[in-house]
CSV table of C-alpha atoms in Angstrom, one decimal:
chain,number,residue,atom,x,y,z
M,28,MET,CA,8.6,12.0,7.5
M,29,ALA,CA,11.2,8.7,7.7
M,30,VAL,CA,14.4,9.4,5.9
M,31,LEU,CA,16.3,5.8,5.3
M,32,GLY,CA,19.9,5.6,5.0
M,33,GLY,CA,22.7,3.4,5.1
M,34,GLY,CA,21.9,-0.2,3.5
M,35,ARG,CA,23.8,-3.3,2.2
M,36,SER,CA,25.7,-1.6,-0.6
M,37,SER,CA,29.3,-0.5,-0.9
M,38,GLU,CA,27.9,3.2,-0.9
M,39,HIS,CA,26.7,2.7,3.0
M,40,GLU,CA,28.6,5.7,4.3
M,41,VAL,CA,27.7,7.8,1.5
M,42,SER,CA,24.1,7.1,2.0
M,43,LEU,CA,24.2,7.9,5.8
M,44,ALA,CA,25.8,11.5,4.9
M,45,SER,CA,23.2,12.2,2.2
M,46,ALA,CA,20.2,11.0,4.8
M,47,ALA,CA,21.9,13.2,7.7
M,48,SER,CA,21.8,16.2,5.2
M,49,ILE,CA,18.1,15.5,4.1
M,50,ARG,CA,16.7,15.4,7.6
M,51,GLU,CA,18.3,18.8,8.6
M,52,GLY,CA,16.8,20.1,5.5
M,53,LEU,CA,13.7,18.6,6.1
M,54,ARG,CA,13.3,20.1,9.6
M,55,GLN,CA,14.3,23.7,8.3
M,56,ALA,CA,11.1,23.3,5.8
M,57,GLY,CA,8.9,22.4,8.7
M,58,HIS,CA,8.9,18.5,8.5
M,59,GLU,CA,9.6,16.1,11.5
M,60,ALA,CA,12.1,13.7,10.0
M,61,VAL,CA,12.6,10.4,11.7
M,62,GLU,CA,15.9,8.5,11.4
M,63,ILE,CA,15.8,4.9,10.1
M,64,GLU,CA,19.2,3.5,9.7
M,65,ILE,CA,19.4,0.3,7.3
M,66,ASP,CA,22.3,-2.0,8.6
M,67,ARG,CA,24.6,-3.4,6.4
M,68,ASP,CA,23.1,-6.7,6.9
M,69,GLY,CA,19.9,-5.4,5.8
M,70,ALA,CA,18.4,-4.8,9.5
M,71,TRP,CA,16.1,-1.7,10.0
M,72,ARG,CA,16.7,0.3,13.4
M,73,ARG,CA,15.5,3.1,15.0
M,74,ASP,CA,17.6,4.6,17.7
M,75,GLY,CA,19.5,1.6,17.6
M,76,LEU,CA,16.3,-0.6,18.1
M,77,PRO,CA,14.9,-3.0,15.4
M,78,ILE,CA,11.6,-2.0,13.6
M,79,THR,CA,9.3,-4.0,12.3
M,80,LEU,CA,7.7,-3.3,8.8
M,81,ALA,CA,4.0,-3.9,8.3
M,82,PRO,CA,1.2,-2.2,6.1
M,83,GLY,CA,-0.9,0.3,7.7
M,84,PRO,CA,0.8,2.2,10.5
M,85,GLY,CA,3.8,3.5,8.6
M,86,ILE,CA,7.4,3.3,9.3
M,87,GLY,CA,8.8,4.5,12.5
M,88,GLU,CA,5.5,6.5,13.2
M,89,ALA,CA,6.0,8.2,10.2
M,90,ASP,CA,3.5,7.9,6.8
M,91,VAL,CA,6.0,9.1,4.1
M,92,VAL,CA,9.5,7.8,3.1
M,93,PHE,CA,12.4,9.5,2.0
M,94,PRO,CA,14.8,6.3,0.8
M,95,ALA,CA,18.1,8.1,0.8
M,96,LEU,CA,19.6,4.9,-0.3
M,97,HIS,CA,22.2,4.7,-3.1
M,98,GLY,CA,23.2,1.3,-4.9
M,99,PRO,CA,22.0,-2.3,-4.6
M,100,PHE,CA,19.5,-3.2,-2.1
M,101,GLY,CA,18.3,0.4,-2.1
M,102,GLU,CA,18.2,2.4,-5.5
M,103,ASP,CA,17.7,-0.3,-7.5
M,104,GLY,CA,13.9,-1.0,-6.9
M,105,THR,CA,14.2,-3.5,-4.0
M,106,VAL,CA,13.4,-1.1,-1.3
M,107,GLN,CA,10.8,0.6,-3.6
M,108,GLY,CA,9.2,-3.0,-4.2
M,109,LEU,CA,9.0,-3.3,-0.5
M,110,LEU,CA,7.4,0.0,0.3
M,111,GLU,CA,4.8,-0.5,-2.7
M,112,SER,CA,4.1,-3.9,-0.9
M,113,ILE,CA,3.1,-2.4,2.6
M,114,ASP,CA,1.5,0.6,0.7
M,115,ILE,CA,3.8,3.5,2.3
M,116,PRO,CA,4.2,6.7,0.1
M,117,TYR,CA,7.8,7.1,-0.8
M,118,VAL,CA,10.1,9.9,-3.0
M,119,GLY,CA,11.4,9.2,-5.8
M,120,ALA,CA,11.3,6.9,-8.9
M,121,GLY,CA,9.0,3.5,-8.8
M,122,VAL,CA,10.2,0.0,-9.0
M,123,LEU,CA,10.8,-0.1,-12.7
M,124,ALA,CA,12.5,3.3,-13.4
M,125,SER,CA,14.8,2.4,-10.1
M,126,ALA,CA,15.9,-0.9,-11.3
M,127,LEU,CA,16.2,0.1,-15.0
M,128,CYS,CA,18.2,3.3,-14.1
M,129,MET,CA,20.3,1.0,-12.0
M,130,ASP,CA,21.5,-1.1,-14.4
M,131,LYS,CA,23.6,0.7,-16.8
M,132,VAL,CA,23.5,-1.7,-19.7
M,133,MET,CA,19.7,-1.8,-20.0
M,134,PHE,CA,19.7,1.7,-19.6
M,135,LYS,CA,22.1,2.2,-22.4
M,136,LEU,CA,20.0,-0.3,-24.8
M,137,LEU,CA,16.9,1.8,-23.9
M,138,MET,CA,18.7,4.9,-24.9
M,139,GLU,CA,19.8,3.2,-28.1
M,140,GLN,CA,16.3,1.8,-28.9
M,141,ALA,CA,15.1,5.5,-28.5
M,142,GLY,CA,18.0,7.0,-31.1
M,143,LEU,CA,19.5,9.0,-28.3
M,144,PRO,CA,23.1,10.0,-28.9
M,145,GLN,CA,25.8,8.3,-26.4
M,146,VAL,CA,29.2,7.0,-26.2
M,147,ASP,CA,30.0,3.7,-27.6
M,148,TYR,CA,30.3,0.8,-25.2
M,149,ARG,CA,30.4,-2.9,-24.6
M,150,ALA,CA,28.9,-5.2,-21.9
M,151,LEU,CA,30.6,-8.4,-20.4
M,152,ARG,CA,29.3,-11.1,-18.0
M,153,VAL,CA,31.6,-12.5,-15.8
M,154,GLU,CA,30.8,-16.0,-16.9
M,155,ALA,CA,31.6,-15.4,-20.7
M,156,PHE,CA,34.9,-13.5,-19.4
M,157,GLN,CA,36.1,-16.6,-17.5
M,158,ALA,CA,35.0,-19.0,-20.3
M,159,ASP,CA,37.0,-17.1,-23.3
M,160,ARG,CA,39.1,-14.3,-21.9
M,161,ALA,CA,40.4,-13.6,-25.3
M,162,ALA,CA,37.1,-13.0,-27.0
M,163,ALA,CA,36.3,-10.7,-24.3
M,164,LEU,CA,39.1,-8.9,-24.6
M,165,ASP,CA,38.8,-8.6,-28.4
M,166,LEU,CA,35.2,-7.4,-27.8
M,167,VAL,CA,36.3,-4.7,-25.8
M,168,ALA,CA,39.3,-3.9,-27.8
M,169,GLU,CA,36.8,-2.3,-30.7
M,170,LEU,CA,36.6,0.7,-28.5
M,171,GLY,CA,40.3,1.6,-28.6
M,172,LEU,CA,41.7,3.1,-25.7
M,173,PRO,CA,41.5,4.7,-23.4
M,174,VAL,CA,38.1,3.2,-21.7
M,175,PHE,CA,36.1,3.3,-18.7
M,176,VAL,CA,35.7,-0.2,-16.8
M,177,LYS,CA,32.6,0.2,-14.4
M,178,PRO,CA,30.5,-2.3,-12.5
M,179,ALA,CA,27.0,-2.2,-14.2
M,180,ARG,CA,25.0,-1.7,-11.4
M,181,LEU,CA,26.8,0.3,-8.8
M,182,GLY,CA,27.0,4.2,-8.4
M,183,SER,CA,29.2,6.9,-6.9
M,184,SER,CA,32.1,5.7,-9.0
M,185,VAL,CA,32.7,2.4,-6.9
M,186,GLY,CA,34.8,0.0,-8.6
M,187,ILE,CA,35.3,2.1,-11.7
M,188,ALA,CA,38.8,2.4,-13.4
M,189,ARG,CA,40.1,4.4,-16.4
M,190,VAL,CA,42.0,2.3,-18.4
M,191,ALA,CA,44.9,3.9,-20.8
M,192,SER,CA,47.2,0.9,-21.7
M,193,ALA,CA,46.0,-2.6,-22.6
M,194,SER,CA,48.0,-4.2,-19.6
M,195,GLU,CA,45.3,-2.3,-17.3
M,196,LEU,CA,42.4,-4.0,-18.8
M,197,VAL,CA,42.4,-7.5,-17.2
M,198,PRO,CA,43.2,-6.0,-13.8
M,199,ALA,CA,40.2,-3.4,-14.2
M,200,LEU,CA,37.8,-6.0,-15.2
M,201,GLU,CA,38.6,-8.5,-12.5
M,202,GLU,CA,38.3,-5.4,-10.0
M,203,ALA,CA,34.7,-4.5,-11.5
M,204,PHE,CA,33.6,-8.2,-11.7
M,205,ALA,CA,34.3,-8.4,-7.7
M,206,HIS,CA,31.4,-6.0,-7.6
M,207,ASP,CA,29.2,-6.9,-10.3
M,208,PRO,CA,28.8,-10.3,-12.4
M,209,LEU,CA,27.7,-7.5,-15.3
M,210,VAL,CA,30.3,-5.0,-16.2
M,211,ILE,CA,29.9,-2.1,-18.7
M,212,VAL,CA,33.4,-0.7,-20.9
M,213,GLU,CA,32.8,2.6,-22.2
M,214,ALA,CA,34.7,4.5,-24.9
M,215,ALA,CA,36.5,7.6,-23.1
M,216,ALA,CA,34.6,11.1,-24.0
M,217,VAL,CA,37.2,13.5,-24.3
M,218,GLY,CA,34.9,16.5,-23.8
M,219,MET,CA,33.0,18.4,-20.8
M,220,GLU,CA,31.1,16.4,-18.3
M,221,ALA,CA,27.6,18.1,-17.8
M,222,GLU,CA,25.0,17.3,-15.3
M,223,CYS,CA,21.4,18.4,-15.2
M,224,ALA,CA,18.8,17.6,-12.5
M,225,VAL,CA,15.2,17.1,-12.8
M,226,ILE,CA,12.2,17.2,-10.5
M,227,GLY,CA,8.6,16.7,-11.2
M,228,ASN,CA,6.2,13.8,-11.8
M,229,HIS,CA,4.2,14.3,-15.2
M,230,GLU,CA,5.3,17.7,-15.5
M,231,PRO,CA,9.2,17.8,-14.5
M,232,ILE,CA,11.3,20.7,-14.9
M,233,ALA,CA,15.2,20.6,-15.5
M,234,SER,CA,17.7,23.0,-13.8
M,235,GLU,CA,20.4,25.1,-15.3
M,236,PRO,CA,23.0,22.6,-16.5
M,237,GLY,CA,26.2,22.6,-14.3
M,238,GLU,CA,30.0,21.6,-15.7
M,239,ILE,CA,32.1,19.4,-13.8
M,240,VAL,CA,35.6,20.5,-13.1
M,241,VAL,CA,37.9,18.1,-11.4
M,242,THR,CA,40.5,19.7,-9.0
M,243,ALA,CA,41.5,17.2,-6.8
M,244,GLY,CA,42.0,13.3,-7.0
M,245,ARG,CA,44.6,11.1,-7.9
M,246,SER,CA,43.5,9.8,-11.3
M,247,GLY,CA,42.3,13.1,-13.0
M,248,TRP,CA,38.7,12.3,-13.6
M,249,TYR,CA,35.5,12.4,-11.5
M,250,ASP,CA,36.2,9.1,-9.2
M,251,TYR,CA,35.1,8.7,-6.0
M,252,GLU,CA,37.8,10.9,-4.1
M,253,ALA,CA,36.9,13.9,-6.4
M,254,LYS,CA,33.2,13.2,-5.7
M,255,TYR,CA,33.2,13.0,-2.2
M,256,THR,CA,36.2,15.0,-0.9
M,257,PRO,CA,35.4,18.8,-0.2
M,258,GLY,CA,37.1,20.8,-2.8
M,259,GLY,CA,37.7,17.5,-4.9
M,260,MET,CA,35.8,18.9,-7.8
M,261,GLU,CA,34.0,22.5,-8.7
M,262,LEU,CA,30.7,22.8,-10.2
M,263,THR,CA,30.2,25.6,-12.5
M,264,VAL,CA,26.6,26.7,-13.0
M,265,PRO,CA,25.7,27.4,-15.6
M,266,ALA,CA,28.0,25.2,-17.6
M,267,ARG,CA,30.2,27.0,-20.1
M,268,VAL,CA,28.2,26.0,-23.3
M,269,SER,CA,26.2,27.9,-26.0
M,270,PRO,CA,22.5,28.6,-25.3
M,271,ASP,CA,21.9,25.7,-28.0
M,272,VAL,CA,23.8,23.2,-26.2
M,273,CYS,CA,22.3,24.2,-22.8
M,274,THR,CA,18.8,24.2,-24.2
M,275,ARG,CA,19.8,20.6,-25.8
M,276,ILE,CA,20.9,19.4,-22.2
M,277,GLN,CA,17.8,20.3,-20.6
M,278,SER,CA,15.8,18.8,-23.1
M,279,LEU,CA,17.8,15.6,-23.2
M,280,ALA,CA,17.4,15.5,-19.6
M,281,LEU,CA,13.4,15.8,-19.4
M,282,GLU,CA,13.2,13.2,-22.5
M,283,VAL,CA,15.4,10.6,-20.8
M,284,PHE,CA,13.6,11.2,-17.5
M,285,ARG,CA,10.4,10.7,-19.2
M,286,ARG,CA,11.6,7.6,-21.5
M,287,VAL,CA,12.4,5.3,-18.5
M,288,GLY,CA,9.2,6.4,-16.2
M,289,CYS,CA,10.8,8.2,-13.7
M,290,ALA,CA,9.3,10.3,-10.9
M,291,GLY,CA,9.9,12.9,-8.5
M,292,LEU,CA,13.6,13.5,-9.0
M,293,ALA,CA,16.6,12.5,-11.0
M,294,ARG,CA,20.2,13.8,-12.1
M,295,VAL,CA,21.0,13.1,-15.8
M,296,ASP,CA,24.8,13.1,-16.7
M,297,PHE,CA,26.2,14.1,-20.1
M,298,PHE,CA,29.1,14.2,-22.1
M,299,VAL,CA,29.6,17.7,-24.2
M,300,LEU,CA,31.8,17.8,-27.3
M,301,GLY,CA,31.7,20.8,-29.2
M,302,GLU,CA,28.2,21.3,-30.0
M,303,GLN,CA,27.3,17.5,-29.3
M,304,VAL,CA,25.6,16.2,-26.1
M,305,LEU,CA,25.8,12.7,-25.5
M,306,VAL,CA,23.7,10.8,-22.8
M,307,ASN,CA,25.7,9.1,-20.3
M,308,GLU,CA,23.2,8.0,-17.2
M,309,LEU,CA,20.3,8.7,-14.9
M,310,ASN,CA,20.7,8.5,-11.1
M,311,THR,CA,17.2,8.1,-9.7
M,312,MET,CA,18.5,9.0,-6.2
M,313,PRO,CA,21.3,11.3,-6.6
M,314,GLY,CA,23.6,12.3,-3.6
M,315,PHE,CA,22.4,14.8,-1.0
M,316,THR,CA,25.8,15.4,0.8
M,317,SER,CA,27.7,18.6,1.5
M,318,THR,CA,29.4,18.1,-2.1
M,319,SER,CA,26.6,16.7,-3.9
M,320,VAL,CA,25.6,18.1,-7.1
M,321,PHE,CA,21.8,17.7,-7.2
M,322,PRO,CA,20.8,20.0,-4.9
M,323,ALA,CA,23.7,22.5,-5.9
M,324,LEU,CA,21.9,22.6,-9.3
M,325,PHE,CA,18.6,23.6,-8.2
M,326,GLN,CA,20.0,26.1,-5.5
M,327,ALA,CA,21.6,27.8,-8.4
M,328,SER,CA,18.3,27.6,-10.4
M,329,GLY,CA,16.7,29.4,-7.5
M,330,ILE,CA,15.1,26.8,-5.5
M,331,PRO,CA,16.6,26.6,-2.0
M,332,TYR,CA,17.5,23.4,-0.3
M,333,PRO,CA,14.8,23.2,2.1
M,334,GLU,CA,12.4,24.4,-0.6
M,335,LEU,CA,13.5,21.5,-2.9
M,336,LEU,CA,13.2,18.8,-0.2
M,337,ASP,CA,9.7,19.9,0.4
M,338,ARG,CA,8.8,19.8,-3.1
M,339,LEU,CA,10.0,16.5,-3.4
M,340,VAL,CA,8.1,14.9,-0.4
M,341,ARG,CA,4.8,16.6,-2.1
M,342,LEU,CA,5.8,15.0,-5.3
M,343,GLY,CA,6.0,11.6,-3.5
M,344,LEU,CA,2.6,11.9,-2.1
M,345,GLU,CA,1.2,13.1,-5.3
M,346,ARG,CA,2.5,9.9,-7.3
M,347,TYR,CA,1.1,7.7,-4.5
M,348,ARG,CA,-2.5,9.5,-4.7
M,349,ALA,CA,-2.4,9.1,-8.4
M,350,GLU,CA,-1.5,5.6,-8.6
M,351,ARG,CA,-3.9,4.6,-5.7
M,352,ALA,CA,-6.6,6.2,-7.9
M,353,HIS,CA,-6.3,2.9,-10.1
M,354,THR,CA,-7.4,-0.7,-8.9
M,355,TYR,CA,-5.0,-2.8,-10.8
C-alpha cells in the first residue's frame, strides 16, 4: 500500500500530516504502508530518492495507492487520472467526481440543477474583475453582507475571508484571486455548521452528523487556524439537531455523494438553519490528521480508525475490479 503525501498545492503540509496518520492506521490494520512524498515541484520520492511511474509494477513496490493529497494537483482529478493511465488501483473518487467537487462553482451549479437547497452565491473570474471592477462588485452586492470570499478550487480554508463591510471586499477578492483565477462569493449562513461522512461505492453509508463548534482562532469562524490547531474546534457528535434534521442531513449526504459520482469516501458539509438543511460542499479527500472531522465522525459511529482505513482500501480495490470488467 503506497500512501501519497505532500503535493504541489498550498495544502502540502496538511497532506503530509494526513499521510503520516494514514500510514500508522494502515499498519495497525495489518497493511504494509509505503511512504511516497510528492515534492512541491512535483517530483515523486521514496526515502528521498526519485521513483519512476510506469504501468504494471505499481508504485514503490505497492499495488494500491492511497492519495492523501489535498487541493490542486492531487485532489482535483489530476493524480487520479495519472493512476488511471498507468492502471493502478487507488482509494477514493475517480477523475470526474474529483474534478467536479474541487470546483466549488461547478459543484454548486450541479446542486442547483438537481434542486438541492444551498446558500446563494456569485462566481467571479479574474479577467472580468479586472475589466470592470464596478460591475463585479455590483454583482456581489446582491448577496448583501456579510459574505465569504473563497478561491473556487482550494480547500482547508486557504485564501478564504469573511467580509463584513464593503471596504473589506476588494482586498478579500484580490487575496482569493492570488490563489485561483475563479472565485466564489457566498452569502453567510447564520446557522450551525454540520458535517457528515460517507463511505462506500454503489451502496454508501453515512456517519452520524457532527456539529462544528469553533473554540479558537482570531476570525471566530471555521478558518484554517481553527481547523488545524489542536483545540481550535470542538466536534459534537451527534449534532444537536432534531431527529428529522439528522435524517435529512444523512439523506442529503448520500444523495450528493451519488449525484457527483463519488466513490470510496467523502465528507459533505452543511448549514443548518432551524429545520432547514443547506448543502455547502463535498470534499472527496478530507483530512486525516489528529484534528480531522472525517475519521472522528466514523469513530463516533462505531468504526475505529484502522478498520475505517482497511475498508477504504478494500473499496478502492472493489471499484478498480468493477471498472476493469468493462472494455471501454
